[in-house]
Amino acid sequence: MSLKDRLNSTNNNAQASKKSDDDFIGISPLSEEFSSVKEKLHSLLIEKVNSTPSWSSYTDDEQKELIRQFIEGQLNTNFRSIPLNKDERDKLVKEIIQEAKGFGPLDPLLEDPTISDILVNGAKKVYVEKDGKLYKTSIVFKDNNHLKNIIERIVSKIGRRIDEKSPMVDARLSDGSRVNAIIPPLAIDGPSLSIRRFKADAGTMESLLRWGSISKEIAEVLEAAVAARCNIVISGGTGAGKTTLLNSLSAKIPPGERIITIEDSAELCLQQDHIVRLETRPPNIEGEGEITARDLVINSLRMRPDRIIIGECRGAETLDMLQAMNTGHDGSLTTLHANSPRDALSRLETMVMYSGIDLPERNIKNQIASAINIIIQASRLQDGSRKVTRVSEIVGMEQNVITMQDIFVWEQTGAGTKTVMGMHTSTGVRPKFIDKIKARGIEINHQYFDKNHRHTYLTKNSNPNIQTKDAIVNARLQMAAEQKQSFPKKAVHADLDLLKRLKG
């Protein structure tokens, strides 16, 4: 799309005139004089661009600077009589540059690091997620065409397209943020845009520790499992933090290994040097040329990989991934949507069937049991926080059932008005993959698996959702004692006895 088309399609006159109590981010209504000046400057800028033959030869930064100089020059000459203070002048220049070179009304949201999701439901409804909670904003687009132009600008930067023949698209921003868009006729009420923000510090285990998503003990065991080339599957629901955890674990892959990543839309940000990044391709306008994840997995086996990382298993590629894990490509990692480790196994069985190869059920389960060592369950709690809620090990087969055992679990002990309270605990089971870790010369403190071991976090009280066992027990003992008259005596004593045993 040309700059002229972008400028013609953008206008911010239609701003929300009133901010509701639920608004998280709003834009003050523009005065008629401000809007009028902005419209006139848009028209003059279009004429300037059209009369500059060498405009396309400038870089983005140079074009932004030329636009800034042009607008400021116009304000100092042709619009000198219009009273605009410094803040209004700066705002005017910024908004015109955003409309011409950025993403218009979305730019203020994209600049806010505290926002994790941006959800646009048509031109007049924009929501954001912050700290796990959704808020409606007062930001609006001029109309659905304005929103569609912004969507086209986003997807065109990575060579994707969106139109009536291809009304759905997955894309990404330059910072790695995930973008999904769908337009009419599939979206009845106008174009819909979803942006999952990529946090700059989201790819480190230290960040997960700081957020209280994982304990130091679990982090150390998982890091050792990655270094020892255990095959790991991360399961969880939408927005549970699967990709963030995959980024964090992949950062622990030792240097010197050849890594191949396969994704629908490239999101992983690995820090190693020897990486080959592959991305699927949708069909062209004639319905041809599609490259699926399965095609890439099969091709990657001919590329001499040490490890294969699949951003998300969704279909037939699952069978080829399991075969790769069973044939010398240990240490592979992937994610999938599931509500529990047991559910993840069922999903894997179902997705293997998508391959079209008629395999007996027992053979499929044998493939899964022999290929995968660890399943990590990531969950999003009701307060919006994201936790590693379960680390399970697959230990083999018993008749037609895949057997697994939990190594670490998240125990919820209460829920406040804004936070969920709980802690990570060990189940007392010593995992079999410890032998594989020891064979690599990596030492793990065996006390981490002791049922009475107290898990620790990056800093004390670093996360309000995390409480020590003593603090939780003491608080609940006090509450039970205060409410003793409200409960049957037998039930209260039973509860107190349970808490005292927990504390001991």
Coordinates of C-alpha atoms in Angstrom, one line a residue:
M1 CA 0.0 0.0 0.0
S2 CA 1.4 3.4 -1.0
L3 CA 1.9 6.2 1.5
K4 CA -0.7 8.2 -0.3
D5 CA -3.3 5.5 0.2
R6 CA -2.3 5.3 3.9
L7 CA -2.7 9.0 4.4
N8 CA -6.0 9.1 2.6
S9 CA -7.4 6.3 4.6
T10 CA -6.5 7.6 8.1
N11 CA -8.3 10.2 10.2
N12 CA -8.7 10.3 13.9
N13 CA -11.7 12.7 14.1
A14 CA -13.9 10.0 15.5
Q15 CA -12.6 9.8 19.0
A16 CA -14.7 8.7 22.0
S17 CA -16.3 11.7 23.6
K18 CA -16.8 10.2 27.0
K19 CA -14.6 7.8 29.0
S20 CA -16.4 5.0 30.9
D21 CA -15.4 3.7 34.3
D22 CA -14.0 0.5 32.7
D23 CA -11.6 2.4 30.4
F24 CA -7.9 1.7 30.9
I25 CA -6.5 3.8 28.2
G26 CA -8.2 6.7 26.6
I27 CA -7.6 9.6 24.3
S28 CA -8.9 13.1 25.1
P29 CA -11.6 14.3 22.6
L30 CA -10.0 16.5 20.0
S31 CA -11.2 20.0 19.5
E32 CA -12.8 21.0 16.2
E33 CA -9.9 23.4 15.5
F34 CA -7.3 20.7 16.2
S35 CA -9.2 18.2 13.9
S36 CA -9.5 20.8 11.2
V37 CA -5.8 21.6 11.3
K38 CA -5.0 17.9 11.2
E39 CA -7.2 17.3 8.1
K40 CA -5.6 20.2 6.2
L41 CA -2.1 19.0 7.1
H42 CA -3.0 15.5 5.8
S43 CA -4.0 16.9 2.5
L44 CA -0.8 19.0 2.2
L45 CA 1.4 16.1 3.2
I46 CA -0.2 14.0 0.4
E47 CA 0.6 16.7 -2.1
K48 CA 4.1 16.9 -0.8
V49 CA 4.7 13.1 -1.1
N50 CA 3.2 13.0 -4.6
S51 CA 5.5 15.8 -5.7
T52 CA 8.6 14.1 -4.3
P53 CA 9.8 11.5 -6.9
S54 CA 12.6 10.3 -4.7
W55 CA 10.3 9.7 -1.7
S56 CA 10.5 5.9 -1.9
S57 CA 14.3 6.0 -1.9
Y58 CA 14.4 7.3 1.7
T59 CA 14.5 5.0 4.7
D60 CA 11.6 4.8 7.2
D61 CA 13.5 7.0 9.7
E62 CA 14.3 9.5 7.0
Q63 CA 10.7 9.7 5.9
K64 CA 9.6 10.2 9.4
E65 CA 12.0 13.0 9.9
L66 CA 11.0 14.7 6.6
I67 CA 7.3 14.5 7.6
R68 CA 8.2 16.0 11.0
Q69 CA 10.1 18.9 9.3
F70 CA 7.2 19.4 6.8
I71 CA 4.5 19.6 9.5
E72 CA 6.5 21.9 11.7
G73 CA 7.3 24.1 8.8
Q74 CA 3.6 24.4 7.9
L75 CA 2.7 25.2 11.5
N76 CA 5.3 28.0 11.5
T77 CA 4.0 29.5 8.2
N78 CA 0.6 28.7 6.8
F79 CA -0.9 27.8 10.2
R80 CA 0.9 30.4 12.3
S81 CA -2.3 32.2 13.3
I82 CA -3.9 29.1 14.9
P83 CA -3.2 29.0 18.6
L84 CA -1.6 25.7 19.5
N85 CA 0.5 25.2 22.6
K86 CA 3.7 23.0 22.5
D87 CA 1.9 19.9 23.7
E88 CA -0.7 20.2 21.0
R89 CA 1.9 20.8 18.3
D90 CA 3.9 17.7 19.5
K91 CA 0.8 15.6 19.6
L92 CA -0.2 16.8 16.1
V93 CA 3.2 15.9 14.6
K94 CA 3.2 12.5 16.4
E95 CA -0.3 11.5 15.3
I96 CA 0.3 12.3 11.7
I97 CA 3.6 10.3 11.7
Q98 CA 1.8 7.4 13.4
E99 CA -0.9 7.5 10.7
A100 CA 1.6 7.8 7.9
K101 CA 4.3 5.3 9.0
G102 CA 2.9 3.4 12.0
F103 CA -0.3 1.7 13.0
G104 CA -2.4 4.7 13.8
P105 CA -4.5 4.4 17.0
L106 CA -2.7 1.2 17.9
D107 CA 0.6 2.9 18.4
P108 CA 0.0 4.2 22.0
L109 CA -1.0 0.7 23.0
L110 CA 2.0 -0.9 21.3
E111 CA 4.3 1.5 23.1
D112 CA 2.9 0.5 26.6
P113 CA 5.0 -2.4 27.9
T114 CA 2.4 -3.3 30.6
I115 CA -0.2 -4.4 28.0
S116 CA -0.1 -8.1 27.1
D117 CA -3.0 -8.3 24.6
I118 CA -4.7 -5.9 22.2
L119 CA -8.1 -7.0 21.0
V120 CA -10.0 -5.0 18.4
N121 CA -13.7 -5.9 17.8
G122 CA -14.5 -3.7 14.9
A123 CA -13.7 0.0 14.5
K124 CA -15.3 1.2 17.7
K125 CA -14.4 -1.4 20.3
V126 CA -10.8 -1.8 21.5
Y127 CA -9.9 -3.8 24.5
V128 CA -6.5 -4.5 26.2
E129 CA -5.3 -7.0 28.8
K130 CA -3.1 -5.8 31.7
D131 CA -2.1 -8.1 34.5
G132 CA -4.4 -10.7 33.3
K133 CA -7.5 -8.5 33.3
L134 CA -9.4 -7.1 30.3
Y135 CA -10.2 -3.4 30.0
K136 CA -12.1 -1.5 27.4
T137 CA -10.4 1.6 26.0
S138 CA -11.7 4.8 24.5
I139 CA -9.5 4.3 21.4
V140 CA -11.4 4.0 18.2
F141 CA -10.8 3.9 14.4
K142 CA -12.5 6.2 12.0
D143 CA -14.4 3.3 10.4
N144 CA -14.0 -0.3 9.4
N145 CA -12.0 0.6 6.2
H146 CA -9.5 2.5 8.5
L147 CA -9.1 -0.6 10.6
K148 CA -8.7 -2.9 7.5
N149 CA -6.0 -0.6 6.1
I150 CA -4.1 -0.9 9.4
I151 CA -4.4 -4.7 9.3
E152 CA -3.2 -4.8 5.7
R153 CA -0.2 -2.7 6.7
I154 CA 0.7 -5.2 9.4
V155 CA 0.4 -8.4 7.3
S156 CA 2.1 -6.9 4.2
K157 CA 5.3 -6.4 6.1
I158 CA 5.9 -10.1 6.3
G159 CA 4.6 -11.0 2.8
R160 CA 1.1 -12.1 3.9
R161 CA -2.2 -10.9 2.5
I162 CA -5.7 -10.5 3.6
D163 CA -8.7 -10.0 1.4
E164 CA -12.1 -11.6 0.6
K165 CA -10.5 -14.7 -0.8
S166 CA -8.2 -15.1 2.2
P167 CA -10.1 -13.4 5.0
M168 CA -8.0 -14.9 7.8
V169 CA -4.3 -14.4 8.5
D170 CA -1.6 -15.0 11.1
A171 CA 1.2 -12.5 11.2
R172 CA 3.8 -11.0 13.5
L173 CA 5.1 -7.6 14.4
S174 CA 8.8 -6.6 14.2
D175 CA 9.2 -7.2 17.9
G176 CA 7.8 -10.8 17.6
S177 CA 4.3 -10.1 18.8
R178 CA 1.7 -12.5 17.4
V179 CA -1.1 -11.1 15.2
N180 CA -4.3 -12.7 14.1
A181 CA -6.8 -10.9 11.9
I182 CA -10.1 -11.9 10.3
I183 CA -12.3 -9.7 8.1
P184 CA -15.7 -9.8 6.5
P185 CA -17.5 -11.8 5.2
L186 CA -16.3 -14.1 8.0
A187 CA -16.3 -11.3 10.6
I188 CA -19.9 -10.1 10.6
D189 CA -19.4 -6.9 12.7
G190 CA -16.3 -5.7 10.9
P191 CA -12.6 -6.6 10.9
S192 CA -11.3 -8.2 14.1
L193 CA -7.7 -7.9 15.2
S194 CA -5.9 -9.8 18.0
I195 CA -2.3 -8.9 19.0
R196 CA -0.5 -11.0 21.6
R197 CA 2.3 -8.8 22.8
F198 CA 5.9 -10.1 23.0
K199 CA 7.7 -9.1 26.2
A200 CA 11.3 -8.2 25.8
D201 CA 12.2 -10.1 29.0
A202 CA 9.8 -13.0 28.5
G203 CA 12.4 -15.4 27.1
T204 CA 14.3 -15.9 30.3
M205 CA 13.9 -18.3 33.3
E206 CA 14.8 -15.4 35.6
S207 CA 11.6 -13.6 34.4
L208 CA 9.5 -16.6 35.2
L209 CA 11.1 -16.8 38.7
R210 CA 10.5 -13.1 39.2
W211 CA 6.9 -13.4 38.3
G212 CA 6.4 -16.4 40.6
S213 CA 5.4 -18.6 37.7
I214 CA 7.9 -21.3 38.8
S215 CA 10.1 -22.1 41.8
K216 CA 13.9 -22.2 41.8
E217 CA 13.8 -26.0 42.3
I218 CA 11.6 -26.7 39.3
A219 CA 13.5 -24.3 37.2
E220 CA 16.8 -26.0 38.0
V221 CA 15.4 -29.5 37.3
L222 CA 13.9 -28.4 34.0
E223 CA 17.1 -26.7 32.9
A224 CA 19.0 -29.9 33.7
A225 CA 16.5 -31.9 31.7
V226 CA 16.9 -29.6 28.7
A227 CA 20.7 -29.9 28.9
A228 CA 20.4 -33.7 29.2
R229 CA 18.3 -33.8 26.0
C230 CA 15.0 -34.9 27.5
N231 CA 12.1 -34.6 25.1
I232 CA 9.6 -32.1 26.6
V233 CA 6.1 -31.2 25.8
I234 CA 4.5 -28.0 27.2
S235 CA 0.7 -28.1 27.4
G236 CA -1.8 -25.5 28.5
G237 CA -4.7 -23.4 27.4
T238 CA -4.8 -20.2 25.4
G239 CA -2.8 -17.5 27.1
A240 CA -1.3 -19.8 29.7
G241 CA 2.3 -18.9 28.8
K242 CA 3.3 -21.9 26.7
T243 CA 5.4 -20.0 24.2
T244 CA 7.1 -17.9 27.0
L245 CA 8.0 -21.1 28.8
L246 CA 9.3 -22.7 25.6
N247 CA 11.5 -19.6 25.0
S248 CA 12.8 -19.9 28.5
L249 CA 13.7 -23.6 28.3
S250 CA 15.2 -23.3 24.8
A251 CA 17.6 -20.7 26.1
K252 CA 19.2 -23.4 28.2
I253 CA 20.2 -25.5 25.2
P254 CA 24.0 -25.8 25.2
P255 CA 25.8 -23.8 22.6
G256 CA 27.2 -25.7 19.6
E257 CA 24.1 -27.6 18.8
R258 CA 22.2 -27.2 15.5
I259 CA 18.7 -26.1 16.3
I260 CA 15.8 -26.0 13.8
T261 CA 12.6 -24.3 14.7
I262 CA 9.3 -24.8 12.9
E263 CA 6.4 -22.4 13.5
D264 CA 3.3 -21.1 11.8
S265 CA 4.3 -17.6 12.6
A266 CA 7.9 -17.1 13.9
E267 CA 7.7 -16.1 17.5
L268 CA 10.6 -18.0 19.2
C269 CA 13.6 -15.8 20.1
L270 CA 16.4 -18.2 20.7
Q271 CA 19.8 -16.8 21.8
Q272 CA 22.0 -19.5 20.3
D273 CA 24.0 -18.9 17.2
H274 CA 23.4 -22.1 15.2
I275 CA 19.7 -21.8 14.5
V276 CA 17.7 -22.4 11.3
R277 CA 14.2 -20.8 11.5
L278 CA 11.4 -22.3 9.3
E279 CA 7.9 -20.9 8.9
T280 CA 4.9 -22.4 7.2
R281 CA 3.4 -20.8 4.1
P282 CA -0.4 -20.4 3.4
P283 CA -1.7 -21.2 -0.1
N284 CA -1.6 -18.4 -2.7
I285 CA -4.6 -16.8 -4.4
E286 CA -5.0 -19.8 -6.6
G287 CA -5.0 -22.2 -3.6
E288 CA -1.6 -23.6 -4.4
G289 CA 1.9 -23.4 -2.9
E290 CA 0.9 -24.3 0.7
I291 CA 3.8 -25.5 2.9
T292 CA 2.5 -27.2 6.1
A293 CA 4.3 -27.8 9.4
R294 CA 4.5 -31.5 8.5
D295 CA 6.3 -30.7 5.3
L296 CA 8.8 -28.7 7.3
V297 CA 9.3 -31.4 9.9
I298 CA 10.0 -34.0 7.2
N299 CA 12.4 -31.6 5.5
S300 CA 14.2 -30.7 8.7
L301 CA 15.2 -34.3 9.2
R302 CA 17.4 -33.9 6.1
M303 CA 19.1 -30.8 7.6
R304 CA 21.2 -32.6 10.2
P305 CA 19.4 -31.2 13.2
D306 CA 20.6 -31.8 16.8
R307 CA 17.3 -30.6 18.1
I308 CA 13.9 -29.8 16.5
I309 CA 11.6 -27.2 18.2
I310 CA 8.1 -27.1 17.0
G311 CA 6.2 -23.9 18.0
E312 CA 2.9 -25.8 18.4
C313 CA 1.7 -29.2 17.4
R314 CA -1.7 -29.0 15.8
G315 CA -2.0 -31.8 13.3
A316 CA -0.3 -34.4 11.2
E317 CA 3.2 -33.2 12.0
T318 CA 2.8 -34.8 15.4
L319 CA 3.6 -38.3 14.1
D320 CA 6.7 -37.1 12.3
M321 CA 7.8 -35.3 15.5
L322 CA 7.4 -38.4 17.6
Q323 CA 9.3 -40.5 15.1
A324 CA 12.1 -37.9 15.1
M325 CA 12.2 -38.0 18.9
N326 CA 12.5 -41.8 18.7
T327 CA 15.3 -41.8 16.1
G328 CA 18.1 -39.8 17.5
H329 CA 16.8 -36.3 17.8
D330 CA 16.6 -36.2 21.6
G331 CA 16.1 -32.9 23.3
S332 CA 13.2 -31.8 21.1
L333 CA 10.6 -29.4 22.5
T334 CA 7.1 -28.5 21.5
T335 CA 3.8 -27.1 22.8
L336 CA 0.2 -28.1 22.4
H337 CA -3.2 -27.1 23.7
A338 CA -4.4 -29.3 26.6
N339 CA -6.0 -28.8 30.1
S340 CA -3.8 -31.4 31.8
P341 CA -0.9 -33.8 31.2
R342 CA -3.3 -36.7 30.7
D343 CA -5.4 -34.6 28.3
A344 CA -2.2 -33.8 26.4
L345 CA -1.6 -37.5 25.8
S346 CA -5.1 -37.8 24.4
R347 CA -4.5 -34.8 22.2
L348 CA -1.3 -36.4 20.9
E349 CA -3.0 -39.6 20.0
T350 CA -5.8 -37.7 18.2
M351 CA -3.3 -35.6 16.2
V352 CA -1.3 -38.7 15.1
M353 CA -4.5 -39.9 13.5
Y354 CA -4.6 -36.7 11.4
S355 CA -1.6 -38.1 9.5
G356 CA -3.8 -40.5 7.6
I357 CA -1.6 -43.5 8.5
D358 CA -3.8 -46.3 9.9
L359 CA -1.8 -47.3 13.0
P360 CA -3.2 -49.5 15.8
E361 CA -4.0 -47.5 19.0
R362 CA -1.4 -49.5 21.0
N363 CA 1.4 -48.6 18.5
I364 CA 0.5 -44.9 18.7
K365 CA 0.7 -45.0 22.5
N366 CA 4.0 -46.9 22.4
Q367 CA 5.4 -44.2 20.1
I368 CA 4.3 -41.5 22.6
A369 CA 5.5 -43.3 25.7
S370 CA 8.9 -44.0 24.2
A371 CA 9.4 -40.5 22.7
I372 CA 8.3 -38.1 25.4
N373 CA 10.0 -37.8 28.8
I374 CA 8.3 -34.8 30.4
I375 CA 5.0 -33.0 30.1
I376 CA 4.9 -29.5 31.7
Q377 CA 1.4 -28.1 32.4
A378 CA 1.1 -24.3 32.2
S379 CA -2.1 -22.7 33.5
R380 CA -3.6 -19.3 33.8
L381 CA -5.3 -18.8 37.2
Q382 CA -8.4 -16.8 37.8
D383 CA -6.4 -13.8 39.0
G384 CA -4.7 -13.7 35.6
S385 CA -1.3 -15.0 36.8
R386 CA 0.4 -17.8 34.9
K387 CA 1.9 -20.7 36.7
V388 CA 3.6 -24.0 35.9
T389 CA 1.0 -26.1 37.7
R390 CA 2.3 -29.6 37.0
V391 CA 5.5 -31.3 35.9
S392 CA 4.8 -34.9 35.0
E393 CA 7.0 -37.7 33.8
I394 CA 6.0 -40.5 31.4
V395 CA 7.3 -43.7 32.7
G396 CA 6.1 -46.3 30.2
M397 CA 3.1 -48.5 29.3
E398 CA 0.9 -50.8 31.4
Q399 CA -1.2 -52.9 29.0
N400 CA -2.9 -50.2 26.9
V401 CA -2.4 -47.3 29.3
I402 CA 0.4 -44.8 29.2
T403 CA 1.6 -44.4 32.8
M404 CA 2.9 -41.1 34.2
Q405 CA 3.8 -39.7 37.6
D406 CA 3.7 -36.1 38.9
I407 CA 7.0 -34.7 40.1
F408 CA 6.0 -31.2 41.0
V409 CA 2.5 -29.6 41.4
W410 CA 1.1 -26.2 42.2
E411 CA -1.2 -26.3 45.3
Q412 CA -3.7 -23.6 45.6
T413 CA -4.4 -22.8 49.2
G414 CA -6.8 -19.9 48.9
A415 CA -8.1 -17.1 46.8
G416 CA -8.3 -13.4 47.7
T417 CA -10.2 -10.7 46.0
K418 CA -7.4 -10.0 43.6
T419 CA -4.9 -12.8 44.0
V420 CA -4.7 -16.6 44.1
M421 CA -2.6 -18.0 47.0
G422 CA -0.6 -21.1 46.8
M423 CA 2.8 -22.7 46.4
H424 CA 4.7 -25.3 44.4
T425 CA 5.3 -28.6 46.1
S426 CA 7.2 -31.8 45.4
T427 CA 5.2 -35.1 45.3
G428 CA 8.0 -37.2 46.8
V429 CA 8.6 -39.1 43.6
R430 CA 12.1 -39.4 42.3
P431 CA 11.9 -39.2 38.5
K432 CA 13.5 -41.7 36.2
F433 CA 15.0 -39.0 34.0
I434 CA 17.4 -38.2 36.8
D435 CA 19.5 -41.1 35.6
K436 CA 19.7 -39.5 32.2
I437 CA 20.7 -36.2 33.8
K438 CA 23.4 -37.9 35.9
A439 CA 24.8 -39.7 32.8
R440 CA 25.4 -36.2 31.3
G441 CA 27.5 -35.2 34.3
I442 CA 24.8 -32.8 35.7
E443 CA 24.2 -32.9 39.4
I444 CA 20.7 -32.3 40.9
N445 CA 20.0 -31.9 44.6
H446 CA 17.9 -35.0 45.4
Q447 CA 16.2 -33.0 48.3
Y448 CA 14.3 -31.1 45.6
F449 CA 12.1 -34.2 45.2
D450 CA 11.5 -34.6 49.0
K451 CA 7.8 -34.2 49.8
N452 CA 8.7 -32.0 52.8
H453 CA 11.0 -29.7 50.8
R454 CA 10.0 -26.1 50.8
H455 CA 10.3 -24.5 47.3
T456 CA 11.9 -21.1 47.1
Y457 CA 11.5 -18.2 44.6
L458 CA 13.7 -15.6 43.2
T459 CA 13.2 -13.1 46.1
K460 CA 11.2 -13.3 49.2
N461 CA 7.7 -11.9 48.8
S462 CA 8.5 -11.1 45.1
N463 CA 5.0 -12.1 44.1
P464 CA 1.9 -11.4 46.2
N465 CA 0.4 -14.7 44.9
I466 CA 3.2 -16.7 46.5
Q467 CA 3.1 -17.4 50.3
T468 CA 5.3 -19.6 52.4
K469 CA 3.8 -22.7 53.9
D470 CA 4.0 -21.3 57.4
A471 CA 2.3 -18.0 56.4
I472 CA -0.5 -19.9 54.7
V473 CA -1.0 -22.3 57.6
N474 CA -0.9 -19.6 60.3
A475 CA -3.4 -17.4 58.4
R476 CA -5.8 -20.3 58.0
L477 CA -5.4 -21.5 61.6
Q478 CA -6.3 -18.0 62.8
M479 CA -9.3 -17.8 60.5
A480 CA -10.5 -21.2 61.6
A481 CA -10.1 -20.2 65.3
E482 CA -12.0 -17.0 64.8
Q483 CA -14.8 -18.7 63.0
K484 CA -15.0 -21.6 65.4
Q485 CA -18.5 -20.7 66.6
S486 CA -19.8 -20.7 63.0
F487 CA -18.9 -24.3 62.2
P488 CA -19.7 -27.7 63.8
K489 CA -17.1 -28.4 66.5
K490 CA -16.1 -31.7 64.9
A491 CA -15.4 -30.1 61.5
V492 CA -13.4 -27.3 63.0
H493 CA -11.1 -29.7 64.9
A494 CA -10.6 -31.8 61.8
D495 CA -9.6 -28.7 59.8
L496 CA -7.2 -27.5 62.6
D497 CA -5.7 -31.0 62.8
L498 CA -5.1 -31.0 59.1
L499 CA -3.5 -27.6 59.1
K500 CA -1.2 -28.5 62.1
R501 CA 0.0 -31.6 60.2
L502 CA 0.7 -29.5 57.2
K503 CA 2.6 -27.1 59.3
G504 CA 4.6 -29.9 60.9

